[in-house]
Each structure stands twice: as structure tokens, then as C-alpha cells.
Amino acid sequence: MIPQAKVEVRVERVGSGALDGLRRLGDFCLLCVRTWRSAFRRHFPVRECLVQIESVGVRSLVIVGITSLFTGLVLALQTVDSLTRFGAKPYTGSLVGLAIVLEMGPVLTALMVGGRVGAGITAEIGSMVVTEQVDAIRAMGADPIQKLVLPRMLAVTLSLPLLTILADIIGILGGLLIALQHGITRHFYFQTIFSSVTLDDFISGVAKTFVFGWLIAMVACSNALATRGGTVGVGHATKRTVVIASISVLISDFFLTKILLTIL
Amino acid sequence: MSDLANDVPAIEMHKVCKAFGRKTVLLNLDLAIRSGETYAILGGSGSGKSVCLKHMNGLLRPDSGHVRIDGVDITHLSESALIDVRKSCGMLFQSGALFDSLSVFENVAYPLREHLKLSKAELAERVKECLAAVGLSSSQSLMPSELSGGMRKRVGLARVIALQPKTILYDEPTTGLDPGNSRRIGKLIRSLQERLRVTSVVVTHDLELCFAIADRIGLLKDGAMVSSGSVGEMRDSTHPVVRAFLRGDQDASLDEIESS
């Protein structure tokens, strides 16, 4: 039998946790609306957008390249091995191509960029919050959402699809290396890919990443602006961003795939 | 000063209450600051000084009560409507709050780029003037990480005066500085006040600074204004909390003071 006082404490904890979650969700939605509105006000931060695209897109090239290359290699290795058992080795190209274009390319790129860029955004803006730099922007009559959130949101949303296309290409080339080792010719490998991966498959894979990019940036900025409690707070906020951004990518992937399968 | 007393206060706070979660920080705070004066808000740590200051340019909004700037109620103004208030009311933050990613020049140019359409030459000239006013003409190309604490505050001050504000809010301008740098900042505040004829509000627990620069002083304790008056009046005050604060016993409660 649990004492009543303990039950009350637990109920209160659950209640305050739920309220806190709702408040965060409300803040997130408000930030999304404000960011959207800030895009149409004067002083659009063109220069800052370009700087962010460089920081998010160009500087993620290596990490995305390595991830997709090894994903392609491993995927082809497993696929060749499994398909050989069923005498279906010639389908290696089709399977690798479909898996990379539909899921592995978009999701793994989003997770890698979500970790690298999302954490970076939260750490940077979170530090600005605790050192009063965000207040200083407001005190000077400028809008921190337009100056900080909007450029990052646009940069991640626009860079992620491009990085995904690159990841798709590198992943498929990685698969080719393994296919060649197992006696599948380059010509046949690409022929099987082009015959099974349609334009719709490619579009559905890339289209999802616009949403992933937007989610990663908004989660990162929302957590950053809610940072409290000095450098320790920045650490907590950064951790929260990596977790929430990754989970958001995976959950939204399921629903987006469901929607895209019915549309395309 | 007597003719100013009849004017609408430059800054007025009326029965302002503010709480963060369960912690009440300001409780029915009343305050009126005249145009052109230097008003120092004294108080121990955690007395609500900085929170009080952040209400004066709308960075924080009261839970109840009103804040008026030049007679205009800013309590419920939107962020975009507050832009004009903030353009005419600069704020120097405790740490300087310089943008780490921008050079000293870019930091001072930031508000100018945001609100004025100046040519490159005009912008450079204006930034140079502001940095000269704080004695840092040769530091334009440095990054904030290369500056000492005192220099950061002076660059912060140059950024504040760039838009030629009517009011300057100073949040703990001498905290973390050595006595020499503290005196230098004090002199700077006084000279800016005389030269630019601004209304200055200085939040501090530094008594020396307070007596050196203030026209009037208010003592804040537990979120309410305990006493307010000219420097002379405060020095001669018989109020137990004021006496205790001036003695250096900043955090003593009223009960403790009365019992002693």
C-alpha cells in the first residue's frame, strides 16, 4: 500500500511534467508562427542566410559523405550475401538503390545533420541567451527571431535536400564497389537501379527532407531560446535538441511516408 | 531640477509586480524617474534590481501594474511597437553582451545598420566617434574575446550611444571590474550624461559609484522601493534599511535590523 502523500507527490509530478510539455509545445508553435512572419518583414537577413547555408550545408559535406559511403557499402554487402542464398544476386542494384533513395539517404542524412547542426545551433544560440546577447538584440530594437532563427531555419531546410541528393549518389556508388567485387558489372548494376527506382521514389525521398530540415532547425532554435541556468543549461538544452530532433525525424518519417505513398 | 519635477516622468513604474514561477521578484514597485537625471537603483543581490531595469525597455513585462515611458504606457505594447521605445532607450548589460561572432566595429555598427540608412563612410565615421567617446578608437578590428572586462563594457557603451538614445539603462556597470576600471566607467557615465543630456538609470550595489554619479538614489529591497531621495537625503536618512545598506550590511532583513 503506497501512502497517500506519496501518491499525491507522484500525481503532482506527472501533472507538472505534462504542463511543462504542453508549455514547450505551445512555445514551439508560437516560434514557428513568429519565424514565418519575420520572413516578410523588412531587414530580411540575406547575408546571415548565406553564412548559415555555408555552415550547415558546405561544412556537413564530409560527415554526410562518409556516412552515406559506408551505408552504401554495408547495405550492398548484406544484400549481396542475402540475395545469393536465394539465387537473386542480380537484384542487388535494385535493392540497394531503393533502400538508399527511399529511406537510408534521407533519414541517415537527417540524423547526422540533426546531431551536428542541431546541437551546434542550440549551443550557439543558447550561449547567446545566457550571456544576454539575445536580450541585447531585443534591447537594440531588432528581432532575434529574424536575426537568429529565420536564417538557420532556411539554411537547414534548403541544405538538407541537397545533402540528401549527394548522400543518395555516394551511397549508390558505395554499393557499386561491393557489387563489382561480387561479379556484378557496372552497367548491369545501374541498369537494375534505373529500372526499379522511379522518379517518384526519388522525389518522395527528397521531399521528406524539407520537413526533416525544418523540424531540426525549429527544435534546435526553440530549445536554445528556452535555455536557462548558465553553461549547465546550455548543455542540457543541447542534449535535449539531439534527442528530440532525432525522434522527430524518425516519427515524422513514418507519417510522411504514409502520406507520400498515397499521393505519389 | 525643480522645473523638471513638474514634467511627466521619463520613466514611471506603478504598482509593478513580477514573479518567476513561485518566486516573487517585484512587489508593488513604484518608481518615477525625471527626464535628464541620473537615478541609481541600489540593492543587494537578488533584490530585483536587474528585473526592475528590464521592465523599463519592455524586455520583461509586469504580471500586474504599469510601466510608462514619457507618459506612454508600454506595458502591453507588442514587440514591434516597442522598437521605437528601444531605439530611444539604450541598455548596457552586466557583461557587455557583445556579439562574440562580430568585431568591435561590427558590434557598434549593429544598431546603426538596423535602424539608419547610412553610407559606408558615414557608418565608419559614426562608429569611430562612438568608440572615441569611450576611449577605444584603436580597437575597432578586435574581437570581443580579445578584450578585457572593462573594455567589453566600454564597447557595450559605445554600442548603446550609437543611436543617440534619450535614456540609458546601466545594469551593474562596475561589477567584475577592478577599482581603477570602476572609477573610469563611473567618469564615463557622468561625462556621457553631461554631454548627451540623457536620462540615466544605473542599477548597482556599488556605493562609491552611486554617490559619484547619481542625482537621486532609490533603495530596492525584496522587490519594493524602500526609500528614494537625493544623494544628500539618502546619506542623512534615518531609515533603518538605508542605514544598514550604507553600513555595508546589504542583505540584512528588516527584522534583523530592528532587533539589532
Short mmCIF file of C-alpha atoms in Angstrom, two decimals:
data_model
loop_
_atom_site.label_atom_id
_atom_site.label_comp_id
_atom_site.label_asym_id
_atom_site.label_seq_id
_atom_site.Cartn_x
_atom_site.Cartn_y
_atom_site.Cartn_z
CA MET A 1 0.00 0.00 0.00
CA ILE A 2 1.51 3.32 -1.08
CA PRO A 3 0.90 6.19 1.37
CA GLN A 4 -1.45 8.89 0.12
CA ALA A 5 1.20 11.61 0.41
CA LYS A 6 3.48 9.69 -1.95
CA VAL A 7 0.65 9.23 -4.44
CA GLU A 8 -0.05 12.95 -4.31
CA VAL A 9 3.59 13.78 -4.96
CA ARG A 10 3.67 11.41 -7.93
CA VAL A 11 0.44 12.80 -9.37
CA GLU A 12 1.77 16.33 -8.95
CA ARG A 13 5.00 15.37 -10.69
CA VAL A 14 3.13 13.82 -13.63
CA GLY A 15 0.83 16.85 -13.81
CA SER A 16 3.63 19.40 -13.74
CA GLY A 17 5.57 17.34 -16.31
CA ALA A 18 2.54 17.30 -18.61
CA LEU A 19 2.02 21.04 -18.16
CA ASP A 20 5.69 21.68 -18.87
CA GLY A 21 5.47 19.58 -22.03
CA LEU A 22 2.37 21.45 -23.19
CA ARG A 23 4.04 24.78 -22.50
CA ARG A 24 7.08 23.77 -24.56
CA LEU A 25 4.83 22.63 -27.40
CA GLY A 26 2.98 25.96 -27.22
CA ASP A 27 6.28 27.88 -27.29
CA PHE A 28 7.41 25.76 -30.27
CA CYS A 29 4.22 26.53 -32.23
CA LEU A 30 4.47 30.24 -31.39
CA LEU A 31 8.10 30.31 -32.52
CA CYS A 32 7.13 28.67 -35.82
CA VAL A 33 4.46 31.31 -36.47
CA ARG A 34 6.77 34.17 -35.49
CA THR A 35 9.58 32.84 -37.67
CA TRP A 36 7.21 32.61 -40.64
CA ARG A 37 6.03 36.18 -40.05
CA SER A 38 9.56 37.51 -39.62
CA ALA A 39 10.37 36.38 -43.18
CA PHE A 40 8.02 39.03 -44.56
CA ARG A 41 9.27 41.98 -42.51
CA ARG A 42 11.90 44.45 -43.70
CA HIS A 43 15.60 43.75 -42.97
CA PHE A 44 15.48 40.21 -44.39
CA PRO A 45 18.86 38.78 -43.25
CA VAL A 46 20.28 37.76 -46.66
CA ARG A 47 23.92 37.77 -45.57
CA GLU A 48 23.24 35.73 -42.43
CA CYS A 49 21.27 33.20 -44.51
CA LEU A 50 24.25 32.69 -46.83
CA VAL A 51 26.62 32.33 -43.87
CA GLN A 52 24.33 29.71 -42.35
CA ILE A 53 23.95 27.79 -45.62
CA GLU A 54 27.74 27.62 -45.77
CA SER A 55 27.94 26.49 -42.14
CA VAL A 56 25.09 23.96 -42.37
CA GLY A 57 25.46 22.73 -45.92
CA VAL A 58 29.06 23.00 -47.03
CA ARG A 59 30.55 22.05 -43.66
CA SER A 60 28.35 18.94 -43.43
CA LEU A 61 29.65 17.56 -46.72
CA VAL A 62 32.36 15.38 -45.19
CA ILE A 63 30.19 13.85 -42.47
CA VAL A 64 27.37 13.16 -44.94
CA GLY A 65 29.83 11.77 -47.49
CA ILE A 66 31.40 9.33 -45.03
CA THR A 67 28.04 8.23 -43.61
CA SER A 68 26.46 7.58 -46.99
CA LEU A 69 29.53 5.86 -48.46
CA PHE A 70 29.71 3.34 -45.63
CA THR A 71 25.94 2.88 -45.57
CA GLY A 72 26.07 2.00 -49.26
CA LEU A 73 28.99 -0.38 -48.70
CA VAL A 74 27.35 -2.21 -45.78
CA LEU A 75 23.95 -2.30 -47.42
CA ALA A 76 25.36 -3.84 -50.60
CA LEU A 77 27.45 -6.30 -48.61
CA GLN A 78 24.42 -7.55 -46.66
CA THR A 79 22.19 -7.51 -49.72
CA VAL A 80 24.58 -9.49 -51.93
CA ASP A 81 25.06 -12.06 -49.19
CA SER A 82 21.35 -12.50 -48.50
CA LEU A 83 20.22 -12.48 -52.14
CA THR A 84 22.90 -15.01 -53.16
CA ARG A 85 21.26 -17.51 -50.80
CA PHE A 86 18.02 -17.19 -52.80
CA GLY A 87 19.76 -17.07 -56.15
CA ALA A 88 18.66 -13.48 -56.60
CA LYS A 89 22.06 -11.75 -56.68
CA PRO A 90 21.24 -9.77 -59.86
CA TYR A 91 18.68 -7.76 -57.83
CA THR A 92 21.39 -6.26 -55.63
CA GLY A 93 21.36 -2.95 -57.50
CA SER A 94 17.58 -2.65 -57.25
CA LEU A 95 17.51 -3.29 -53.52
CA VAL A 96 20.45 -1.05 -52.67
CA GLY A 97 19.09 1.73 -54.89
CA LEU A 98 15.58 1.58 -53.44
CA ALA A 99 16.75 1.34 -49.83
CA ILE A 100 19.10 4.30 -50.20
CA VAL A 101 16.84 6.57 -52.22
CA LEU A 102 13.68 5.87 -50.21
CA GLU A 103 14.92 5.69 -46.64
CA MET A 104 18.62 5.38 -45.85
CA GLY A 105 19.74 8.52 -47.68
CA PRO A 106 17.07 10.89 -46.33
CA VAL A 107 16.87 9.54 -42.78
CA LEU A 108 20.57 8.98 -42.11
CA THR A 109 21.45 12.38 -43.58
CA ALA A 110 18.77 13.99 -41.40
CA LEU A 111 20.03 12.19 -38.29
CA MET A 112 23.65 13.12 -38.94
CA VAL A 113 22.84 16.74 -39.78
CA GLY A 114 20.36 16.81 -36.89
CA GLY A 115 23.12 15.82 -34.49
CA ARG A 116 25.81 18.07 -35.89
CA VAL A 117 23.84 21.13 -36.89
CA GLY A 118 21.02 20.89 -34.35
CA ALA A 119 23.46 20.65 -31.45
CA GLY A 120 25.53 23.48 -32.92
CA ILE A 121 22.53 25.78 -33.28
CA THR A 122 21.32 25.12 -29.73
CA ALA A 123 24.77 25.55 -28.22
CA GLU A 124 25.38 28.80 -30.10
CA ILE A 125 22.01 30.48 -29.54
CA GLY A 126 21.72 29.01 -26.03
CA SER A 127 25.06 30.61 -25.11
CA MET A 128 23.82 33.88 -26.55
CA VAL A 129 20.73 33.63 -24.34
CA VAL A 130 22.67 33.04 -21.12
CA THR A 131 25.18 35.81 -21.89
CA GLU A 132 22.29 38.25 -22.56
CA GLN A 133 23.22 38.67 -26.25
CA VAL A 134 19.68 37.77 -27.29
CA ASP A 135 18.31 40.36 -24.86
CA ALA A 136 20.82 42.82 -26.32
CA ILE A 137 19.39 42.26 -29.82
CA ARG A 138 15.91 42.97 -28.46
CA ALA A 139 17.13 45.97 -26.48
CA MET A 140 18.52 47.46 -29.70
CA GLY A 141 15.09 47.27 -31.30
CA ALA A 142 15.94 44.28 -33.51
CA ASP A 143 14.14 40.94 -33.69
CA PRO A 144 16.17 37.91 -32.51
CA ILE A 145 13.81 35.57 -34.35
CA GLN A 146 14.51 37.30 -37.65
CA LYS A 147 18.22 37.63 -36.94
CA LEU A 148 18.91 34.18 -35.48
CA VAL A 149 16.07 31.72 -36.09
CA LEU A 150 14.96 32.60 -39.64
CA PRO A 151 18.41 32.24 -41.30
CA ARG A 152 19.06 28.91 -39.58
CA MET A 153 15.61 27.58 -40.40
CA LEU A 154 16.01 28.48 -44.09
CA ALA A 155 19.58 27.18 -44.23
CA VAL A 156 18.79 23.75 -42.78
CA THR A 157 15.51 23.38 -44.71
CA LEU A 158 17.23 24.16 -48.03
CA SER A 159 20.54 22.39 -47.40
CA LEU A 160 19.20 19.06 -46.19
CA PRO A 161 17.52 18.06 -49.52
CA LEU A 162 20.73 18.92 -51.40
CA LEU A 163 22.84 16.94 -48.93
CA THR A 164 20.39 14.04 -49.30
CA ILE A 165 20.76 14.01 -53.10
CA LEU A 166 24.51 13.88 -52.60
CA ALA A 167 24.14 11.11 -50.00
CA ASP A 168 21.97 9.11 -52.44
CA ILE A 169 24.63 9.35 -55.15
CA ILE A 170 27.54 8.47 -52.85
CA GLY A 171 25.58 5.62 -51.22
CA ILE A 172 24.76 4.07 -54.61
CA LEU A 173 28.40 4.42 -55.69
CA GLY A 174 29.44 2.72 -52.42
CA GLY A 175 27.10 -0.15 -53.30
CA LEU A 176 28.69 -0.35 -56.73
CA LEU A 177 32.12 -1.04 -55.21
CA ILE A 178 30.76 -4.14 -53.46
CA ALA A 179 28.70 -5.21 -56.46
CA LEU A 180 31.82 -5.09 -58.67
CA GLN A 181 33.64 -7.33 -56.20
CA HIS A 182 30.84 -9.88 -56.48
CA GLY A 183 30.89 -10.10 -60.25
CA ILE A 184 28.06 -7.67 -61.00
CA THR A 185 29.08 -5.34 -63.83
CA ARG A 186 28.79 -1.58 -63.52
CA HIS A 187 26.42 -1.45 -66.48
CA PHE A 188 24.12 -4.11 -65.03
CA TYR A 189 24.20 -2.53 -61.55
CA PHE A 190 23.00 0.85 -62.88
CA GLN A 191 20.55 -0.76 -65.26
CA THR A 192 18.82 -2.58 -62.39
CA ILE A 193 18.76 0.63 -60.36
CA PHE A 194 17.25 2.72 -63.15
CA SER A 195 14.68 0.06 -63.94
CA SER A 196 13.44 -0.23 -60.33
CA VAL A 197 13.95 3.22 -58.77
CA THR A 198 11.38 5.58 -60.28
CA LEU A 199 11.39 9.37 -60.30
CA ASP A 200 8.53 9.27 -57.77
CA ASP A 201 10.72 7.24 -55.39
CA PHE A 202 13.47 9.82 -55.69
CA ILE A 203 11.06 12.74 -55.21
CA SER A 204 9.39 11.13 -52.19
CA GLY A 205 12.79 10.57 -50.55
CA VAL A 206 14.00 14.12 -51.11
CA ALA A 207 10.63 15.77 -50.33
CA LYS A 208 10.67 14.35 -46.80
CA THR A 209 13.96 16.06 -46.06
CA PHE A 210 12.45 19.54 -46.42
CA VAL A 211 10.25 18.67 -43.43
CA PHE A 212 13.14 17.00 -41.56
CA GLY A 213 15.33 20.08 -42.06
CA TRP A 214 12.61 22.44 -40.90
CA LEU A 215 11.92 20.26 -37.83
CA ILE A 216 15.61 20.01 -36.88
CA ALA A 217 16.12 23.79 -37.11
CA MET A 218 12.96 24.70 -35.24
CA VAL A 219 13.55 22.16 -32.45
CA ALA A 220 17.13 23.41 -32.08
CA CYS A 221 16.13 27.09 -32.01
CA SER A 222 13.16 26.51 -29.71
CA ASN A 223 15.33 24.65 -27.17
CA ALA A 224 18.04 27.29 -27.48
CA LEU A 225 15.71 30.20 -26.76
CA ALA A 226 14.32 28.36 -23.72
CA THR A 227 17.81 27.90 -22.24
CA ARG A 228 18.06 28.82 -18.57
CA GLY A 229 20.74 28.34 -15.95
CA GLY A 230 24.10 29.30 -17.41
CA THR A 231 26.50 26.92 -19.13
CA VAL A 232 24.92 23.87 -17.49
CA GLY A 233 21.62 24.94 -19.03
CA VAL A 234 23.27 25.16 -22.46
CA GLY A 235 24.50 21.57 -22.06
CA HIS A 236 21.03 20.32 -21.11
CA ALA A 237 19.39 22.21 -23.97
CA THR A 238 21.89 20.81 -26.49
CA LYS A 239 21.31 17.26 -25.29
CA ARG A 240 17.54 17.77 -25.49
CA THR A 241 17.87 19.04 -29.06
CA VAL A 242 19.78 15.98 -30.27
CA VAL A 243 17.24 13.64 -28.67
CA ILE A 244 14.08 15.49 -29.75
CA ALA A 245 15.36 16.26 -33.26
CA SER A 246 16.29 12.59 -33.87
CA ILE A 247 12.99 11.28 -32.54
CA SER A 248 11.05 13.90 -34.51
CA VAL A 249 12.82 12.85 -37.71
CA LEU A 250 12.01 9.16 -37.14
CA ILE A 251 8.36 9.72 -36.16
CA SER A 252 7.67 12.24 -38.91
CA ASP A 253 9.33 9.87 -41.40
CA PHE A 254 6.63 7.27 -40.73
CA PHE A 255 3.75 9.69 -41.26
CA LEU A 256 5.35 11.42 -44.25
CA THR A 257 6.00 8.07 -45.91
CA LYS A 258 2.36 7.09 -45.36
CA ILE A 259 1.16 10.37 -46.89
CA LEU A 260 3.59 10.26 -49.81
CA LEU A 261 2.69 6.65 -50.64
CA THR A 262 -0.94 7.66 -51.07
CA ILE A 263 -0.14 10.83 -53.06
CA LEU A 264 2.57 9.56 -55.43
CA MET B 1 15.74 70.32 -11.34
CA SER B 2 12.60 71.93 -9.84
CA ASP B 3 11.01 72.67 -13.23
CA LEU B 4 11.70 69.11 -14.30
CA ALA B 5 9.80 67.83 -11.30
CA ASN B 6 6.54 69.13 -12.79
CA ASP B 7 7.07 67.33 -16.09
CA VAL B 8 5.78 63.90 -16.97
CA PRO B 9 8.38 61.43 -15.62
CA ALA B 10 10.71 59.98 -18.25
CA ILE B 11 10.16 56.55 -16.71
CA GLU B 12 7.37 55.64 -14.37
CA MET B 13 6.56 52.30 -12.80
CA HIS B 14 3.27 51.95 -10.99
CA LYS B 15 2.47 49.05 -8.66
CA VAL B 16 4.58 46.68 -10.76
CA CYS B 17 4.56 43.03 -9.69
CA LYS B 18 6.67 40.33 -11.29
CA ALA B 19 7.15 36.69 -10.34
CA PHE B 20 9.13 33.88 -11.94
CA GLY B 21 7.34 30.64 -11.13
CA ARG B 22 6.73 30.76 -7.39
CA LYS B 23 9.42 33.35 -6.72
CA THR B 24 8.11 36.90 -6.41
CA VAL B 25 10.78 39.35 -7.56
CA LEU B 26 8.95 42.69 -7.71
CA LEU B 27 6.08 43.50 -5.41
CA ASN B 28 4.05 46.68 -5.97
CA LEU B 29 7.08 48.61 -7.11
CA ASP B 30 6.52 52.35 -7.56
CA LEU B 31 9.17 54.47 -9.21
CA ALA B 32 9.36 57.78 -11.09
CA ILE B 33 12.49 58.96 -12.85
CA ARG B 34 12.71 62.51 -14.13
CA SER B 35 13.94 63.45 -17.55
CA GLY B 36 17.66 64.27 -17.63
CA GLU B 37 18.55 62.95 -14.19
CA THR B 38 20.84 60.10 -13.20
CA TYR B 39 18.91 57.76 -10.98
CA ALA B 40 20.69 54.95 -9.21
CA ILE B 41 18.81 51.88 -8.02
CA LEU B 42 20.70 50.36 -5.12
CA GLY B 43 20.06 46.96 -3.66
CA GLY B 44 21.70 43.75 -2.55
CA SER B 45 22.00 40.72 -4.81
CA GLY B 46 18.65 39.16 -5.61
CA SER B 47 16.71 42.28 -4.66
CA GLY B 48 15.18 42.56 -8.15
CA LYS B 49 17.29 45.45 -9.49
CA SER B 50 18.05 43.97 -12.91
CA VAL B 51 14.49 42.69 -13.29
CA CYS B 52 13.26 46.21 -12.49
CA LEU B 53 15.58 47.67 -15.15
CA LYS B 54 14.45 45.19 -17.80
CA HIS B 55 10.88 46.41 -17.38
CA MET B 56 11.92 49.91 -18.48
CA ASN B 57 12.52 48.90 -22.11
CA GLY B 58 9.98 46.11 -22.27
CA LEU B 59 12.47 43.21 -22.12
CA LEU B 60 10.28 41.92 -19.30
CA ARG B 61 6.59 42.58 -18.84
CA PRO B 62 4.96 43.02 -15.45
CA ASP B 63 2.42 40.48 -14.21
CA SER B 64 0.41 43.46 -12.98
CA GLY B 65 0.92 47.21 -12.76
CA HIS B 66 2.04 49.67 -15.42
CA VAL B 67 5.26 50.98 -16.95
CA ARG B 68 5.13 54.35 -18.67
CA ILE B 69 7.85 55.94 -20.78
CA ASP B 70 7.36 59.69 -21.33
CA GLY B 71 3.76 59.18 -20.26
CA VAL B 72 3.10 56.39 -22.79
CA ASP B 73 2.04 53.07 -21.27
CA ILE B 74 4.32 50.37 -22.72
CA THR B 75 3.01 47.54 -20.55
CA HIS B 76 1.02 45.84 -23.29
CA LEU B 77 2.85 47.04 -26.40
CA SER B 78 3.79 44.37 -28.95
CA GLU B 79 7.47 43.65 -29.69
CA SER B 80 7.23 45.60 -32.95
CA ALA B 81 5.57 48.56 -31.23
CA LEU B 82 8.38 48.53 -28.65
CA ILE B 83 11.03 49.14 -31.32
CA ASP B 84 10.67 52.94 -31.11
CA VAL B 85 10.91 52.82 -27.32
CA ARG B 86 14.06 50.72 -27.53
CA LYS B 87 15.65 52.92 -30.18
CA SER B 88 15.50 55.85 -27.79
CA CYS B 89 16.44 53.81 -24.74
CA GLY B 90 19.83 52.09 -24.83
CA MET B 91 20.84 49.43 -22.34
CA LEU B 92 24.29 48.44 -21.14
CA PHE B 93 24.24 44.84 -19.96
CA GLN B 94 26.14 43.47 -16.99
CA SER B 95 28.62 41.53 -19.13
CA GLY B 96 28.55 43.98 -22.03
CA ALA B 97 26.59 41.38 -24.07
CA LEU B 98 28.79 41.96 -27.13
CA PHE B 99 28.16 39.64 -30.08
CA ASP B 100 31.04 37.16 -29.94
CA SER B 101 30.99 36.50 -33.67
CA LEU B 102 31.33 40.17 -34.63
CA SER B 103 34.29 42.52 -34.34
CA VAL B 104 34.19 45.63 -32.16
CA PHE B 105 33.41 47.72 -35.25
CA GLU B 106 30.57 45.43 -36.30
CA ASN B 107 29.17 45.38 -32.77
CA VAL B 108 28.94 49.16 -32.64
CA ALA B 109 27.65 49.32 -36.22
CA TYR B 110 24.89 46.77 -35.48
CA PRO B 111 22.17 49.16 -34.22
CA LEU B 112 23.12 51.74 -36.88
CA ARG B 113 22.69 49.18 -39.68
CA GLU B 114 19.41 48.07 -38.15
CA HIS B 115 17.77 51.47 -37.88
CA LEU B 116 19.57 54.01 -40.07
CA LYS B 117 20.41 54.10 -43.74
CA LEU B 118 23.98 55.36 -43.64
CA SER B 119 26.61 55.20 -46.35
CA LYS B 120 29.74 53.15 -45.63
CA ALA B 121 31.73 56.30 -44.89
CA GLU B 122 29.05 57.75 -42.61
CA LEU B 123 28.77 54.45 -40.76
CA ALA B 124 32.54 54.23 -40.26
CA GLU B 125 32.62 57.85 -39.07
CA ARG B 126 29.78 57.28 -36.58
CA VAL B 127 31.35 54.10 -35.19
CA LYS B 128 34.68 55.91 -34.84
CA GLU B 129 33.02 58.76 -32.92
CA CYS B 130 31.28 56.35 -30.54
CA LEU B 131 34.46 54.38 -29.87
CA ALA B 132 36.40 57.62 -29.36
CA ALA B 133 33.80 58.69 -26.79
CA VAL B 134 34.67 55.63 -24.70
CA GLY B 135 38.41 55.87 -25.37
CA LEU B 136 38.72 52.84 -27.63
CA SER B 137 39.44 54.35 -31.06
CA SER B 138 42.20 51.88 -31.82
CA SER B 139 40.26 48.70 -31.01
CA GLN B 140 37.88 48.62 -34.00
CA SER B 141 39.17 45.42 -35.53
CA LEU B 142 39.50 43.40 -32.31
CA MET B 143 37.11 40.57 -31.49
CA PRO B 144 35.22 40.62 -28.16
CA SER B 145 37.26 37.62 -26.92
CA GLU B 146 40.40 39.77 -27.16
CA LEU B 147 39.01 42.46 -24.85
CA SER B 148 39.33 42.82 -21.07
CA GLY B 149 36.20 43.07 -18.90
CA GLY B 150 36.42 46.87 -18.69
CA MET B 151 36.95 47.21 -22.44
CA ARG B 152 33.95 44.99 -23.16
CA LYS B 153 31.76 47.28 -21.09
CA ARG B 154 33.13 50.34 -22.83
CA VAL B 155 32.46 48.82 -26.26
CA GLY B 156 28.98 47.93 -24.99
CA LEU B 157 28.56 51.57 -24.01
CA ALA B 158 29.78 52.74 -27.44
CA ARG B 159 27.12 50.48 -28.99
CA VAL B 160 24.49 51.96 -26.68
CA ILE B 161 25.27 55.58 -27.57
CA ALA B 162 25.48 54.85 -31.33
CA LEU B 163 21.77 55.57 -31.78
CA GLN B 164 21.98 58.69 -29.59
CA PRO B 165 19.35 57.50 -27.10
CA LYS B 166 17.37 59.75 -24.76
CA THR B 167 17.71 57.27 -21.93
CA ILE B 168 20.50 54.86 -21.00
CA LEU B 169 19.91 51.92 -18.67
CA TYR B 170 23.03 50.55 -16.97
CA ASP B 171 22.88 47.06 -15.45
CA GLU B 172 25.64 46.71 -12.84
CA PRO B 173 28.18 48.73 -14.89
CA THR B 174 31.09 48.16 -12.49
CA THR B 175 30.51 44.56 -11.43
CA GLY B 176 33.57 42.41 -12.02
CA LEU B 177 35.89 45.37 -12.61
CA ASP B 178 38.91 46.45 -10.59
CA PRO B 179 38.64 49.78 -8.68
CA GLY B 180 40.53 51.70 -11.38
CA ASN B 181 38.28 50.47 -14.17
CA SER B 182 35.20 51.03 -11.99
CA ARG B 183 36.12 54.68 -11.49
CA ARG B 184 36.79 55.03 -15.21
CA ILE B 185 33.33 53.66 -16.06
CA GLY B 186 31.81 55.98 -13.44
CA LYS B 187 33.51 59.00 -15.02
CA LEU B 188 32.39 57.86 -18.44
CA ILE B 189 28.77 57.58 -17.33
CA ARG B 190 28.94 61.05 -15.80
CA SER B 191 30.58 62.61 -18.86
CA LEU B 192 28.08 60.99 -21.23
CA GLN B 193 25.27 62.25 -19.06
CA GLU B 194 26.62 65.79 -19.17
CA ARG B 195 27.47 65.72 -22.86
CA LEU B 196 24.42 63.95 -24.25
CA ARG B 197 21.89 65.18 -21.64
CA VAL B 198 20.43 61.70 -21.34
CA THR B 199 18.31 60.26 -18.58
CA SER B 200 20.40 57.56 -16.92
CA VAL B 201 19.21 54.71 -14.74
CA VAL B 202 22.02 52.83 -13.03
CA VAL B 203 21.39 49.57 -11.24
CA THR B 204 24.22 48.80 -8.86
CA HIS B 205 25.33 47.67 -5.43
CA ASP B 206 28.47 49.79 -5.74
CA LEU B 207 28.04 52.62 -3.22
CA GLU B 208 31.09 54.56 -4.40
CA LEU B 209 29.81 54.63 -7.99
CA CYS B 210 26.36 55.50 -6.78
CA PHE B 211 27.46 58.58 -4.82
CA ALA B 212 29.83 59.65 -7.61
CA ILE B 213 27.31 59.75 -10.43
CA ALA B 214 23.74 59.80 -9.12
CA ASP B 215 21.36 62.75 -8.75
CA ARG B 216 18.86 60.60 -6.89
CA ILE B 217 19.01 57.15 -5.37
CA GLY B 218 16.35 54.54 -4.73
CA LEU B 219 16.94 51.58 -2.45
CA LEU B 220 15.29 48.34 -3.53
CA LYS B 221 14.74 45.52 -1.10
CA ASP B 222 12.67 42.38 -1.54
CA GLY B 223 11.13 43.71 -4.74
CA ALA B 224 9.87 47.03 -3.37
CA MET B 225 11.35 50.52 -3.17
CA VAL B 226 12.25 51.04 0.49
CA SER B 227 13.40 54.62 0.19
CA SER B 228 14.15 57.16 -2.51
CA GLY B 229 15.72 60.61 -2.46
CA SER B 230 18.63 62.79 -3.46
CA VAL B 231 22.17 61.68 -2.62
CA GLY B 232 22.23 64.02 0.41
CA GLU B 233 18.85 62.84 1.65
CA MET B 234 19.90 59.22 1.41
CA ARG B 235 23.18 59.88 3.19
CA ASP B 236 21.32 61.56 6.06
CA SER B 237 18.44 59.09 6.05
CA THR B 238 17.41 57.62 9.37
CA HIS B 239 15.57 54.72 7.71
CA PRO B 240 16.98 51.54 9.28
CA VAL B 241 17.29 49.63 5.98
CA VAL B 242 19.05 52.56 4.28
CA ARG B 243 21.40 52.90 7.26
CA ALA B 244 22.13 49.18 7.23
CA PHE B 245 22.80 49.23 3.47
CA LEU B 246 25.12 52.23 3.69
CA ARG B 247 26.96 50.48 6.54
CA GLY B 248 27.60 47.62 4.12
CA ASP B 249 25.12 45.23 5.71
CA GLN B 250 23.38 44.76 2.34
CA ASP B 251 21.42 41.62 2.93
CA ALA B 252 20.13 42.16 6.45
CA SER B 253 16.37 41.76 6.80
CA LEU B 254 14.26 44.46 8.41
CA ASP B 255 13.57 42.22 11.42
CA GLU B 256 17.27 41.65 11.96
CA ILE B 257 17.95 45.37 11.66
CA GLU B 258 15.21 46.33 14.09
CA SER B 259 16.23 43.69 16.61
CA SER B 260 19.83 44.89 16.47
#
